[in-house]
Coordinates of C-alpha atoms and ligand atoms in Angstrom, one line a residue:
Chain A
M1 CA 15.1 -14.1 -27.0
K2 CA 18.7 -12.9 -26.9
E3 CA 20.0 -11.3 -23.6
E4 CA 20.6 -8.0 -25.2
D5 CA 17.4 -7.7 -26.2
C6 CA 16.1 -7.3 -22.8
L7 CA 14.8 -3.8 -22.0
L8 CA 15.1 -4.7 -18.4
K9 CA 17.3 -7.4 -16.6
F10 CA 17.3 -8.6 -13.2
E11 CA 19.7 -11.1 -11.2
I12 CA 17.6 -13.2 -8.9
Q13 CA 19.2 -14.8 -5.7
G14 CA 17.7 -18.1 -4.3
G15 CA 16.5 -17.8 -0.8
E16 CA 16.5 -14.1 -0.8
F17 CA 13.0 -13.7 0.5
L18 CA 13.3 -10.2 2.2
D19 CA 15.0 -8.5 -1.0
S20 CA 12.8 -10.0 -3.6
G21 CA 10.0 -8.4 -5.6
E22 CA 12.4 -5.8 -6.9
S23 CA 11.9 -6.8 -10.6
S24 CA 8.1 -6.5 -10.5
A25 CA 8.4 -3.0 -9.0
V26 CA 10.9 -1.8 -11.7
I27 CA 8.9 -3.4 -14.5
K28 CA 5.8 -1.5 -13.0
E29 CA 7.5 1.9 -13.3
Y30 CA 8.5 1.3 -16.7
L31 CA 5.2 0.3 -18.1
K32 CA 3.7 3.2 -16.1
K33 CA 6.1 5.5 -18.0
I34 CA 5.3 4.3 -21.4
G35 CA 1.4 4.6 -20.7
I36 CA 0.4 1.2 -20.1
P37 CA -2.8 1.1 -18.4
H38 CA -3.1 -0.2 -14.8
P39 CA -5.3 -3.4 -15.6
F40 CA -2.7 -4.6 -18.0
I41 CA 0.0 -3.5 -15.7
R42 CA -1.4 -5.7 -12.8
R43 CA -1.5 -8.8 -14.9
V44 CA 2.3 -8.5 -15.5
L45 CA 2.9 -7.6 -12.1
I46 CA 1.3 -10.7 -10.6
A47 CA 2.7 -13.3 -13.0
T48 CA 6.3 -11.6 -12.9
Y49 CA 6.2 -11.5 -9.2
E50 CA 5.3 -15.1 -8.9
A51 CA 7.9 -16.2 -11.5
E52 CA 10.6 -14.4 -9.7
M53 CA 9.4 -15.9 -6.1
N54 CA 9.6 -19.3 -7.7
V55 CA 13.3 -18.9 -8.2
V56 CA 13.6 -17.4 -4.8
A57 CA 11.8 -20.3 -3.1
H58 CA 12.9 -23.5 -5.2
A59 CA 16.0 -22.6 -7.2
E60 CA 19.6 -21.5 -6.6
K61 CA 19.7 -18.4 -8.7
G62 CA 18.2 -17.0 -11.9
T63 CA 17.7 -14.1 -14.4
L64 CA 14.7 -12.4 -15.4
C65 CA 14.4 -10.6 -18.7
F66 CA 11.8 -8.2 -19.5
T67 CA 11.1 -6.7 -23.0
I68 CA 8.2 -5.6 -25.4
E69 CA 7.9 -6.9 -28.8
G70 CA 5.3 -4.8 -30.6
E71 CA 2.2 -5.1 -28.8
T72 CA 3.5 -7.9 -26.6
V73 CA 5.1 -7.9 -23.3
V74 CA 7.7 -10.8 -22.8
V75 CA 8.9 -11.9 -19.4
R76 CA 11.3 -14.8 -19.4
V77 CA 13.0 -16.4 -16.3
H78 CA 15.5 -18.8 -16.3
D79 CA 17.0 -20.2 -13.6
K80 CA 19.6 -22.8 -12.2
G81 CA 18.1 -25.2 -10.1
P82 CA 16.4 -28.6 -9.5
G83 CA 13.9 -28.3 -12.3
I84 CA 10.3 -29.2 -12.1
P85 CA 9.9 -33.3 -12.7
D86 CA 6.0 -33.1 -13.2
I87 CA 4.9 -29.8 -14.7
E88 CA 1.3 -31.0 -14.9
L89 CA 1.3 -31.9 -11.3
A90 CA 3.3 -28.3 -10.4
M91 CA 0.4 -26.6 -12.3
Q92 CA -2.3 -27.7 -10.1
K93 CA -3.9 -25.4 -7.8
G94 CA -2.4 -25.6 -4.3
Y95 CA 0.2 -28.1 -5.1
S96 CA 3.6 -27.1 -3.7
T97 CA 6.8 -28.5 -2.3
A98 CA 7.8 -25.8 -0.2
T99 CA 9.2 -26.2 3.1
Q100 CA 7.7 -25.7 6.4
E101 CA 9.8 -22.8 6.9
V102 CA 9.1 -20.9 3.5
R103 CA 5.4 -21.5 4.3
Q104 CA 5.5 -19.9 7.5
M105 CA 7.1 -17.0 5.8
G106 CA 3.7 -16.6 4.0
F107 CA 4.9 -18.3 0.6
G108 CA 4.3 -21.8 -1.0
A109 CA 0.6 -21.6 -1.2
G110 CA 1.0 -23.4 -4.6
M111 CA -0.8 -20.8 -6.4
G112 CA 2.2 -19.2 -8.1
L113 CA 2.1 -21.3 -11.3
P114 CA -1.7 -21.2 -11.6
N115 CA -1.7 -17.4 -11.3
M116 CA 1.0 -17.0 -14.0
K117 CA -1.2 -19.0 -16.2
Q118 CA -4.1 -17.0 -15.5
N119 CA -2.5 -13.7 -15.7
S120 CA -0.4 -14.1 -19.2
D121 CA -1.8 -14.9 -22.5
T122 CA 0.9 -17.8 -23.0
L123 CA 3.1 -19.6 -20.6
V124 CA 5.8 -21.9 -21.6
I125 CA 7.7 -23.8 -19.4
N126 CA 11.1 -25.8 -20.4
T127 CA 12.7 -27.7 -17.3
E128 CA 15.3 -30.3 -17.0
V129 CA 15.5 -32.1 -13.8
G130 CA 18.7 -31.4 -12.0
T131 CA 19.7 -28.3 -14.4
G132 CA 17.1 -25.7 -14.2
T133 CA 14.0 -24.1 -15.7
E134 CA 12.8 -21.6 -18.1
V135 CA 9.6 -19.7 -17.8
I136 CA 8.4 -17.5 -20.7
M137 CA 5.3 -15.7 -20.3
E138 CA 3.6 -13.4 -22.9
F139 CA 1.1 -10.6 -22.5
T140 CA -0.6 -8.8 -25.2
L141 CA -2.1 -5.7 -25.0
Chain B
M1 CA -6.0 22.1 -17.2
S2 CA -6.6 21.9 -13.7
E3 CA -6.6 24.8 -11.4
H4 CA -4.0 25.4 -8.8
S5 CA -3.8 27.2 -5.5
I6 CA -0.1 27.8 -5.7
I7 CA 1.3 31.3 -6.6
I8 CA 5.0 32.0 -7.1
D9 CA 6.3 35.7 -6.4
E10 CA 8.8 36.1 -9.2
N11 CA 10.2 39.2 -7.6
K12 CA 10.9 37.4 -4.4
C13 CA 12.0 34.2 -5.6
N14 CA 15.7 34.0 -6.0
G15 CA 15.9 30.6 -7.8
C16 CA 17.7 28.8 -5.0
T17 CA 15.8 25.4 -5.8
I18 CA 14.9 24.6 -2.4
C19 CA 11.3 24.2 -3.3
L20 CA 12.2 21.7 -6.2
R21 CA 13.6 19.2 -3.7
A22 CA 10.8 19.6 -1.4
C23 CA 8.1 18.9 -3.9
P24 CA 7.1 15.4 -3.7
T25 CA 6.1 15.3 -7.4
Q26 CA 8.7 17.2 -9.2
A27 CA 6.0 19.8 -9.9
L28 CA 8.8 22.6 -10.0
I29 CA 11.5 23.8 -11.9
V30 CA 13.7 26.8 -12.1
R31 CA 14.2 28.5 -15.6
N32 CA 16.1 31.8 -16.0
G33 CA 16.4 32.1 -12.2
K34 CA 12.8 31.9 -11.1
A35 CA 10.6 28.7 -10.1
K36 CA 7.9 27.7 -12.2
L37 CA 5.0 25.4 -11.6
I38 CA 4.5 22.3 -13.8
N39 CA 0.5 22.4 -13.8
D40 CA -0.2 18.9 -14.4
R41 CA 2.2 17.4 -11.6
C42 CA 1.0 19.8 -8.7
I43 CA -1.1 18.3 -6.1
D44 CA -1.3 21.4 -4.0
C45 CA 0.2 20.0 -1.0
G46 CA 1.9 23.2 0.0
E47 CA 5.2 21.4 0.9
C48 CA 7.2 24.3 -1.3
I49 CA 5.2 26.9 0.6
R50 CA 6.6 25.5 3.7
S51 CA 10.1 24.9 2.1
C52 CA 10.9 28.6 0.7
P53 CA 13.2 30.6 2.6
E54 CA 12.2 33.7 0.9
K55 CA 8.4 33.4 1.2
A56 CA 8.1 33.8 -2.4
I57 CA 5.3 30.9 -2.7
K58 CA 1.9 31.6 -1.6
S59 CA -1.5 30.1 -1.7
K60 CA -4.5 31.7 -3.3
R61 CA -7.1 32.3 -0.7
D62 CA -10.3 34.6 -0.7
N63 CA -10.5 37.9 1.4
I64 CA -13.0 37.6 4.4
D65 CA -14.9 40.8 3.2
I66 CA -16.7 38.6 0.4
I67 CA -18.9 37.5 3.2
Q68 CA -20.4 40.8 2.8
N69 CA -22.1 39.8 -0.7
Y70 CA -24.4 37.6 0.9
K71 CA -27.5 38.2 3.3
Y72 CA -27.0 35.1 5.2
K73 CA -23.4 33.8 5.9
L74 CA -22.6 30.4 6.9
L75 CA -19.2 29.1 8.0
V76 CA -17.3 25.7 8.3
Y77 CA -14.3 25.8 10.2
S78 CA -11.6 23.0 10.6
P79 CA -11.4 22.2 14.4
V80 CA -7.5 22.5 14.0
I81 CA -8.1 26.5 14.4
L82 CA -9.4 25.5 18.2
A83 CA -5.9 24.3 19.0
Q84 CA -4.1 27.4 17.6
F85 CA -4.6 29.2 21.0
K86 CA -2.9 28.7 24.2
E87 CA -5.9 29.2 25.9
F88 CA -7.6 26.4 24.1
H89 CA -10.0 25.6 26.9
S90 CA -11.6 28.6 26.1
W91 CA -12.7 27.4 22.5
E92 CA -16.1 28.9 23.1
K93 CA -14.5 32.2 22.6
V94 CA -13.4 31.2 19.1
L95 CA -16.9 30.0 18.1
Y96 CA -18.2 33.4 19.7
L97 CA -15.7 35.3 17.6
F98 CA -16.9 33.7 14.5
R99 CA -20.4 34.8 15.4
H100 CA -19.1 38.3 16.1
M101 CA -17.6 38.5 12.5
G102 CA -21.0 38.2 11.1
F103 CA -21.6 34.3 10.4
D104 CA -25.3 33.4 11.2
D105 CA -24.5 29.9 11.5
I106 CA -21.2 27.9 11.9
C107 CA -20.1 24.2 12.4
G108 CA -17.1 22.4 12.4
V109 CA -15.7 19.7 9.9
D110 CA -16.1 17.3 12.8
T111 CA -19.9 17.5 12.0
G112 CA -19.1 15.9 8.6
G113 CA -16.9 13.2 10.5
Y114 CA -19.8 12.3 12.4
I115 CA -22.3 11.9 9.8
A116 CA -19.7 10.2 7.4
A117 CA -18.6 7.6 9.8
D118 CA -21.9 5.6 9.7
I119 CA -22.2 5.8 6.0
I120 CA -18.8 4.6 5.4
R121 CA -19.3 2.1 8.2
G122 CA -22.3 0.6 6.3
F123 CA -20.5 0.8 2.9
L124 CA -17.5 -1.2 4.4
K125 CA -20.0 -3.7 5.7
N126 CA -21.2 -4.5 2.5
K127 CA -18.9 -7.5 1.3
K128 CA -19.9 -6.3 -2.4
N129 CA -17.7 -3.4 -2.1
S130 CA -14.5 -5.4 -2.8
K131 CA -12.1 -2.6 -4.1
R132 CA -10.3 -2.9 -0.7
P133 CA -8.6 -1.0 1.0
Y134 CA -10.7 1.9 0.3
I135 CA -9.2 5.5 0.9
A136 CA -10.8 8.1 2.3
T137 CA -11.1 11.6 0.4
N138 CA -10.6 13.8 3.4
C139 CA -7.1 15.1 2.1
P140 CA -7.5 16.6 -1.5
A141 CA -4.0 16.5 -2.1
V142 CA -3.9 12.5 -1.5
C143 CA -6.8 12.3 -3.8
R144 CA -5.0 14.4 -6.6
L145 CA -1.8 12.4 -6.2
I146 CA -3.5 9.1 -6.7
Q147 CA -5.4 10.9 -9.7
S148 CA -2.6 12.2 -11.2
K149 CA 0.4 9.3 -10.4
Y150 CA -1.7 6.2 -9.3
S151 CA -4.5 6.3 -11.7
G152 CA -4.8 2.4 -11.5
L153 CA -5.8 3.1 -7.9
V154 CA -8.7 5.4 -8.4
E155 CA -11.1 2.6 -8.0
H156 CA -9.8 2.3 -4.3
I157 CA -10.8 5.8 -3.6
L158 CA -14.0 6.0 -1.4
P159 CA -16.9 7.0 -3.7
M160 CA -17.7 9.9 -1.2
Y161 CA -16.9 13.8 -0.5
S162 CA -14.7 14.8 2.2
I163 CA -15.9 15.3 5.5
S164 CA -15.4 19.2 5.2
D165 CA -17.8 19.0 2.0
I166 CA -20.3 17.0 4.1
A167 CA -20.3 19.4 6.8
G168 CA -20.7 22.4 4.6
E169 CA -23.7 21.0 2.7
Y170 CA -25.2 19.9 6.0
L171 CA -24.9 23.2 7.4
K172 CA -26.2 25.0 4.5
H173 CA -29.3 22.6 4.0
A174 CA -30.1 22.6 7.8
F175 CA -30.1 26.3 7.6
I176 CA -32.1 26.8 4.6
S177 CA -34.8 24.4 5.5
T178 CA -35.1 25.8 9.0
K179 CA -34.9 29.3 8.2
K180 CA -36.9 29.1 5.1
V181 CA -34.5 31.6 3.3
D182 CA -33.7 31.8 -0.4
P183 CA -30.7 29.7 -0.9
E184 CA -29.5 32.5 -3.3
D185 CA -28.9 34.8 -0.4
V186 CA -26.8 32.2 1.5
G187 CA -23.1 32.3 1.3
L188 CA -21.2 29.1 2.5
F189 CA -17.5 29.6 3.6
Y190 CA -14.8 27.5 4.7
I191 CA -11.7 28.0 6.9
S192 CA -9.1 25.8 5.4
P193 CA -5.8 24.6 7.1
C194 CA -4.2 24.1 3.8
P195 CA -3.8 25.2 0.3
A196 CA -5.1 21.5 -1.0
K197 CA -8.6 22.3 0.4
L198 CA -8.6 25.9 -1.5
I199 CA -9.6 24.3 -4.6
P200 CA -12.3 21.5 -5.5
T201 CA -11.0 18.0 -4.7
N202 CA -12.3 15.8 -8.0
Q203 CA -11.4 18.2 -10.8
E204 CA -11.2 15.7 -13.3
K205 CA -15.0 15.3 -13.1
G206 CA -15.3 19.1 -13.3
C207 CA -16.6 19.0 -9.4
H208 CA -16.9 22.5 -8.2
S209 CA -16.4 23.9 -4.8
I210 CA -19.4 23.8 -2.8
F211 CA -18.0 26.6 -0.8
D212 CA -18.7 30.3 -2.0
G213 CA -15.3 31.4 -0.4
I214 CA -12.5 29.6 1.3
F215 CA -10.1 31.5 3.8
S216 CA -6.8 30.7 5.1
M217 CA -6.7 29.6 8.6
G218 CA -3.5 31.8 9.2
D219 CA -5.6 34.9 8.0
I220 CA -8.5 34.0 10.4
Y221 CA -6.1 33.5 13.3
N222 CA -4.6 36.9 12.5
T223 CA -8.1 38.5 12.4
L224 CA -9.2 36.8 15.8
M225 CA -6.1 37.9 17.5
K226 CA -6.7 41.3 16.4
I227 CA -10.4 41.3 17.7
M228 CA -9.3 40.0 21.0
E229 CA -6.7 42.5 21.3
N230 CA -8.8 45.5 20.3
E231 CA -12.3 44.9 21.3
D232 CA -13.8 44.8 24.6
L233 CA -16.1 41.8 24.1
Q234 CA -18.9 40.3 26.5
Y235 CA -18.4 36.6 25.4
T236 CA -21.7 34.5 25.3
E237 CA -21.9 30.9 25.8
Q238 CA -21.6 28.7 22.7
E239 CA -22.6 25.3 21.6
M240 CA -20.3 22.8 19.9
V241 CA -22.7 19.4 18.9
T242 CA -20.1 17.1 18.2
T243 CA -18.2 13.5 19.7
K244 CA -14.9 12.9 20.9
F245 CA -14.1 10.7 17.9
A246 CA -15.4 13.3 15.4
L247 CA -13.4 15.9 16.6
R248 CA -10.2 13.7 16.7
W249 CA -10.7 12.3 13.2
S250 CA -11.4 15.6 11.6
S251 CA -8.3 17.3 13.1
F252 CA -5.5 14.6 13.3
G253 CA -6.9 11.9 11.5
D254 CA -7.7 9.5 14.5
V255 CA -9.8 7.1 12.5
E256 CA -9.4 3.9 14.2
H257 CA -11.8 4.7 17.1
K258 CA -15.1 4.2 14.9
F259 CA -13.8 1.6 13.0
K260 CA -12.4 -0.9 15.3
D261 CA -14.1 -4.0 13.8
F262 CA -12.4 -3.2 10.5
T263 CA -8.9 -3.1 9.5
T264 CA -8.1 0.7 9.3
L265 CA -4.7 2.6 8.9
R266 CA -3.9 6.1 9.3
I267 CA -1.2 7.4 7.4
D268 CA 0.2 10.8 7.6
G269 CA 3.2 12.8 5.8
I270 CA 3.5 12.9 2.2
R271 CA 6.4 10.5 1.8
N272 CA 4.6 7.8 4.0
V273 CA 1.6 8.2 1.8
I274 CA 3.6 7.8 -1.4
R275 CA 5.3 4.5 -0.1
F276 CA 2.0 3.1 1.0
L277 CA 0.6 3.8 -2.5
N278 CA 3.7 2.2 -4.2
R279 CA 3.2 -1.1 -2.0
L280 CA -0.6 -0.9 -2.9
E281 CA 0.1 -0.7 -6.5
N282 CA 2.7 -3.4 -6.5
G283 CA -0.3 -5.6 -5.1
I284 CA 1.2 -6.1 -1.6
V285 CA -1.2 -4.8 0.9
E286 CA -3.6 -7.5 2.1
D287 CA -6.6 -7.4 4.3
V288 CA -7.0 -3.8 4.9
D289 CA -10.5 -2.3 4.8
F290 CA -10.0 1.4 4.8
V291 CA -7.0 3.9 4.8
D292 CA -7.2 7.3 5.8
M293 CA -4.3 9.3 4.3
Y294 CA -3.0 12.8 5.1
A295 CA -0.5 14.8 3.1
C296 CA 0.5 16.7 6.3
D297 CA 2.6 15.3 9.3
N298 CA 0.0 14.3 11.9
G299 CA -2.9 15.0 9.7
C300 CA -4.5 18.6 9.3
V301 CA -3.2 19.8 12.6
G302 CA -0.1 19.9 10.5
G303 CA -1.6 21.8 7.6
V304 CA 0.4 24.5 6.1
F305 CA -1.7 27.4 7.4
A306 CA -1.6 26.1 11.0
K307 CA 0.5 27.8 13.2
E308 CA 0.9 25.4 16.1
D309 CA 3.2 22.5 16.3
P310 CA 1.1 19.4 15.0
H311 CA 1.7 17.5 18.2
I312 CA 1.0 20.5 20.6
A313 CA -2.0 20.8 18.3
E314 CA -3.0 17.3 18.7
Y315 CA -2.7 17.5 22.5
R316 CA -5.2 20.3 22.7
I317 CA -7.6 18.7 20.5
K318 CA -7.6 15.7 22.7
R319 CA -8.1 17.8 25.9
I320 CA -11.0 19.4 24.1
A321 CA -12.6 16.3 22.9
D322 CA -12.3 14.8 26.3
A323 CA -15.3 16.7 27.3
F324 CA -17.5 15.4 24.5
P325 CA -19.7 12.4 24.7
E326 CA -19.4 9.3 22.2
K327 CA -22.8 10.0 20.5
I328 CA -24.8 13.1 20.0
S329 CA -27.7 12.9 22.0
K330 CA -29.7 15.8 20.6
K331 CA -31.7 14.9 17.4
M332 CA -29.9 16.0 14.5
F333 CA -31.4 17.6 11.4
P334 CA -31.4 14.9 8.9
C335 CA -28.7 14.8 6.3
D336 CA -30.5 14.1 3.1
V337 CA -28.3 16.0 0.5
D338 CA -26.1 14.5 -2.0
S339 CA -22.8 14.6 -0.2
C340 CA -24.3 12.5 2.6
D341 CA -24.4 9.5 0.5
I342 CA -21.9 7.2 -1.3
R343 CA -22.2 8.9 -4.6
M344 CA -19.2 10.7 -5.9
K345 CA -17.2 8.8 -8.8
F346 CA -13.6 9.3 -9.4
E347 CA -13.4 8.2 -12.9
Y348 CA -10.5 6.3 -14.6
N349 CA -10.4 5.8 -18.3
P350 CA -7.4 4.7 -19.6
K351 CA -6.4 5.1 -23.0
I352 CA -4.8 1.9 -24.4
P353 CA -1.6 3.1 -26.6
D354 CA -1.2 1.5 -30.0
K355 CA 1.8 -0.3 -31.5
E356 CA 3.3 2.9 -32.8
D357 CA 2.6 5.1 -29.5
M358 CA 4.3 2.4 -27.6
K359 CA 7.4 2.1 -30.0
L360 CA 7.8 6.0 -29.7
A361 CA 7.2 5.6 -25.8
I362 CA 10.0 3.2 -25.6
Q363 CA 12.2 5.1 -27.8
T364 CA 11.9 8.3 -25.7
L365 CA 12.6 6.5 -22.5
A366 CA 15.6 4.8 -23.9
E367 CA 16.6 8.4 -24.6
I368 CA 16.0 9.6 -21.3
E369 CA 17.8 6.7 -20.0
A370 CA 21.0 7.0 -22.0
L371 CA 21.1 10.9 -21.1
Y372 CA 20.6 10.0 -17.5
E373 CA 23.7 7.6 -17.6
K374 CA 25.7 10.3 -18.5
L375 CA 25.0 13.0 -15.7
P376 CA 26.7 13.1 -12.4
K377 CA 23.8 11.7 -10.5
L378 CA 24.0 14.3 -7.7
D379 CA 20.5 15.5 -7.7
C380 CA 21.8 18.7 -7.1
A381 CA 19.0 20.8 -8.8
A382 CA 21.7 23.3 -9.8
C383 CA 20.5 23.0 -13.4
G384 CA 16.8 23.8 -12.4
S385 CA 15.3 20.4 -12.6
A386 CA 14.6 18.6 -9.4
T387 CA 16.6 15.6 -9.9
C388 CA 19.3 14.4 -12.7
Y389 CA 16.6 12.0 -14.0
N390 CA 14.1 15.0 -14.2
F391 CA 16.9 17.0 -16.0
A392 CA 17.3 14.2 -18.6
E393 CA 13.4 14.1 -19.3
D394 CA 13.5 17.7 -19.6
I395 CA 16.0 17.6 -22.3
V396 CA 13.9 15.1 -24.3
V397 CA 10.5 15.9 -23.7
R398 CA 10.1 19.5 -22.2
K399 CA 13.1 20.5 -24.6
D400 CA 14.0 23.5 -22.6
V401 CA 17.4 22.7 -21.4
T402 CA 20.3 21.0 -23.1
M403 CA 23.1 19.0 -21.5
D404 CA 25.1 22.3 -21.4
D405 CA 22.7 23.5 -18.5
C406 CA 24.6 21.0 -16.1
P407 CA 27.1 23.0 -14.2
I408 CA 28.7 19.9 -12.9
L409 CA 29.3 18.4 -16.3
K410 CA 30.4 21.8 -17.6
K411 CA 33.1 22.2 -14.8
S412 CA 34.7 18.8 -15.4
A413 CA 34.8 19.2 -19.2
P414 CA 38.1 19.7 -20.6
Ligands
LIG1 N1 11.7 -22.4 -10.9 C1 11.4 -23.8 -10.2 N2 12.2 -24.5 -9.8 C2 11.9 -25.7 -9.4 N3 10.8 -26.0 -8.8 C3 9.9 -25.2 -9.3 C4 9.9 -24.0 -9.9 N4 8.8 -23.1 -9.8 C5 7.8 -24.0 -9.5 N5 8.5 -25.2 -8.9 C6 7.6 -26.3 -8.5 O1 6.2 -26.3 -8.9 C7 5.5 -26.0 -7.3 C8 4.4 -25.3 -7.7 O2 4.8 -23.8 -7.9 P1 3.9 -22.8 -7.5 O3 2.6 -23.0 -8.2 O4 4.5 -21.4 -7.7 O5 3.8 -22.9 -5.7 P2 4.4 -22.5 -4.7 O6 5.8 -21.9 -5.2 O7 3.7 -21.8 -3.7 O8 5.2 -24.0 -4.1 C9 6.5 -25.6 -6.6 O9 6.4 -26.0 -5.0 C10 7.7 -26.3 -7.0 O10 7.9 -27.7 -6.4
LIG2 S1 2.0 22.4 -3.9 FE1 3.1 20.6 -3.5 S2 3.0 19.5 -5.5 FE2 2.5 21.6 -5.9 S3 4.4 22.5 -6.5 FE3 4.2 22.8 -4.1 S4 5.2 21.0 -3.3 FE4 5.0 20.4 -5.3
LIG3 S1 -3.4 16.5 5.6 FE1 -5.2 18.1 5.9 S2 -4.4 19.9 6.1 FE2 -2.6 18.7 5.2 S3 -3.2 19.0 2.8 FE3 -4.1 17.2 3.6 S4 -6.5 18.2 4.0 FE4 -4.8 19.7 4.0
LIG4 MG1 5.4 -20.1 -6.3

């Protein structure tokens, strides 16, 4: 997916917990405006929010791109960050490397990736340790 | 098409656009110098009525004379009316005057609150009811807002009638059963604090008002004042069977007291309601069981038809309520009518758009956004649409305006 194909694009700053969650709110409005029913929107929202929060919590910075291809909503998040050394381990419910401080803010329950998997129809993770991570999620109506 | 209580008097409207900016749902436009209602957006909150400097916006209401069409006349009043008088301590006078006006039996919305509290408590205790937070149905403007703009949250609406409807059904049922009269002969009426309650709450379901007539609190206030001034009356003692909690809840939304073992919120003011619904829709509201929301500031004491300042009215209701117990000791007539049950359903049947619908919708949205980018974004409403974004929408969807209708762009054009 090329950058210019994004219907909506957002910059995400690592460590910005307070200002986070903006992309999912804007995406929600967009999907509402084109008449998508709420149960579907909710799936996109939950997964997108988690993907955005992973950049905020674990990476330096990233971009989120939202688009619709036919009847499929595609959300692609790529970041500059530490990458994920063991994806299988990271996908496990409750697994988290979040710091104590992040946990105290109510994040880092280790449910982000499992929730992204559960709420999307396909989830692809490309990651390179030391460089960054790309997450592509597809949701079919 | 749904029914609305808002009436715009074209003779008085000067097209100033003040109401456009007051309306929380962008349900008004000005075309050819006159304000017009967009029916499917209006939630009957009455903000436009409050805002209009020309008093060109009014609400439908019934004329008090219609009670004469019935042999027996019953009245449900919002207790907010008791707080409209300086001598609020003599609330008995007000109740007496209702009788004097011809009503055979009366009760306050607080009676509905008293009945509803235990039913709602039972419902919330049941862990199977998992669509939390549940949203109270006491303010029809809030219910309509959810139905029209937050349809995904419809399943959070408590499947129950509002406490004014409960009070009404209860009063009628008790009267018919004890007096053994023909229901056809009984007229049930309501004194409303607002335009929102002038029409049935759940119109989507074809719900009809249980009331045979609804009066504006302002009109009734005037009538009562006139009687008090012109007639020399011998007031008799009046009884009000109620509780502290029921009076407070039904007038300024003090819901917490009876629900202390749950997490409950009272949210008042339409903009605060909208903010909360957005959060709820974004999925960031956790661990709340019950939310009681009111379009008006401070709940129904802030209703459009209430004359007194909402905080003074709250103070007065509190002082009246002080004299009442926590529990009604008298044996109450059982409430076994429909509305005294968790039974009403707000429906949500979304239509899933197909590929073509979606493509079209995306195109339309792109057109709107592109036009919007060209607009001055002042939201001045001089074009007759509430905001620049609404103006762009109206160019593309409603097609009743063009770019030329933006006076700012016109002025800066070479
Ligand atoms: N974008 C990312 N960059 C680096 N590490 C990540 C990223 N996303 C997830 N991870 C790793 O995967 C773990 C599990 O992620 P997740 O299930 O979202 O739980 P949580 O974010 O609560 O820790 C994280 O703790 C982190 O170690
Ligand atoms: S009643 Fe409320 S929603 Fe309807 S037009 Fe007036 S301000 Fe807008
Ligand atoms: S808060 Fe009360 S008075 Fe105001 S619109 Fe809602 S029901 Fe009517
Ligand atoms: Mg996470």
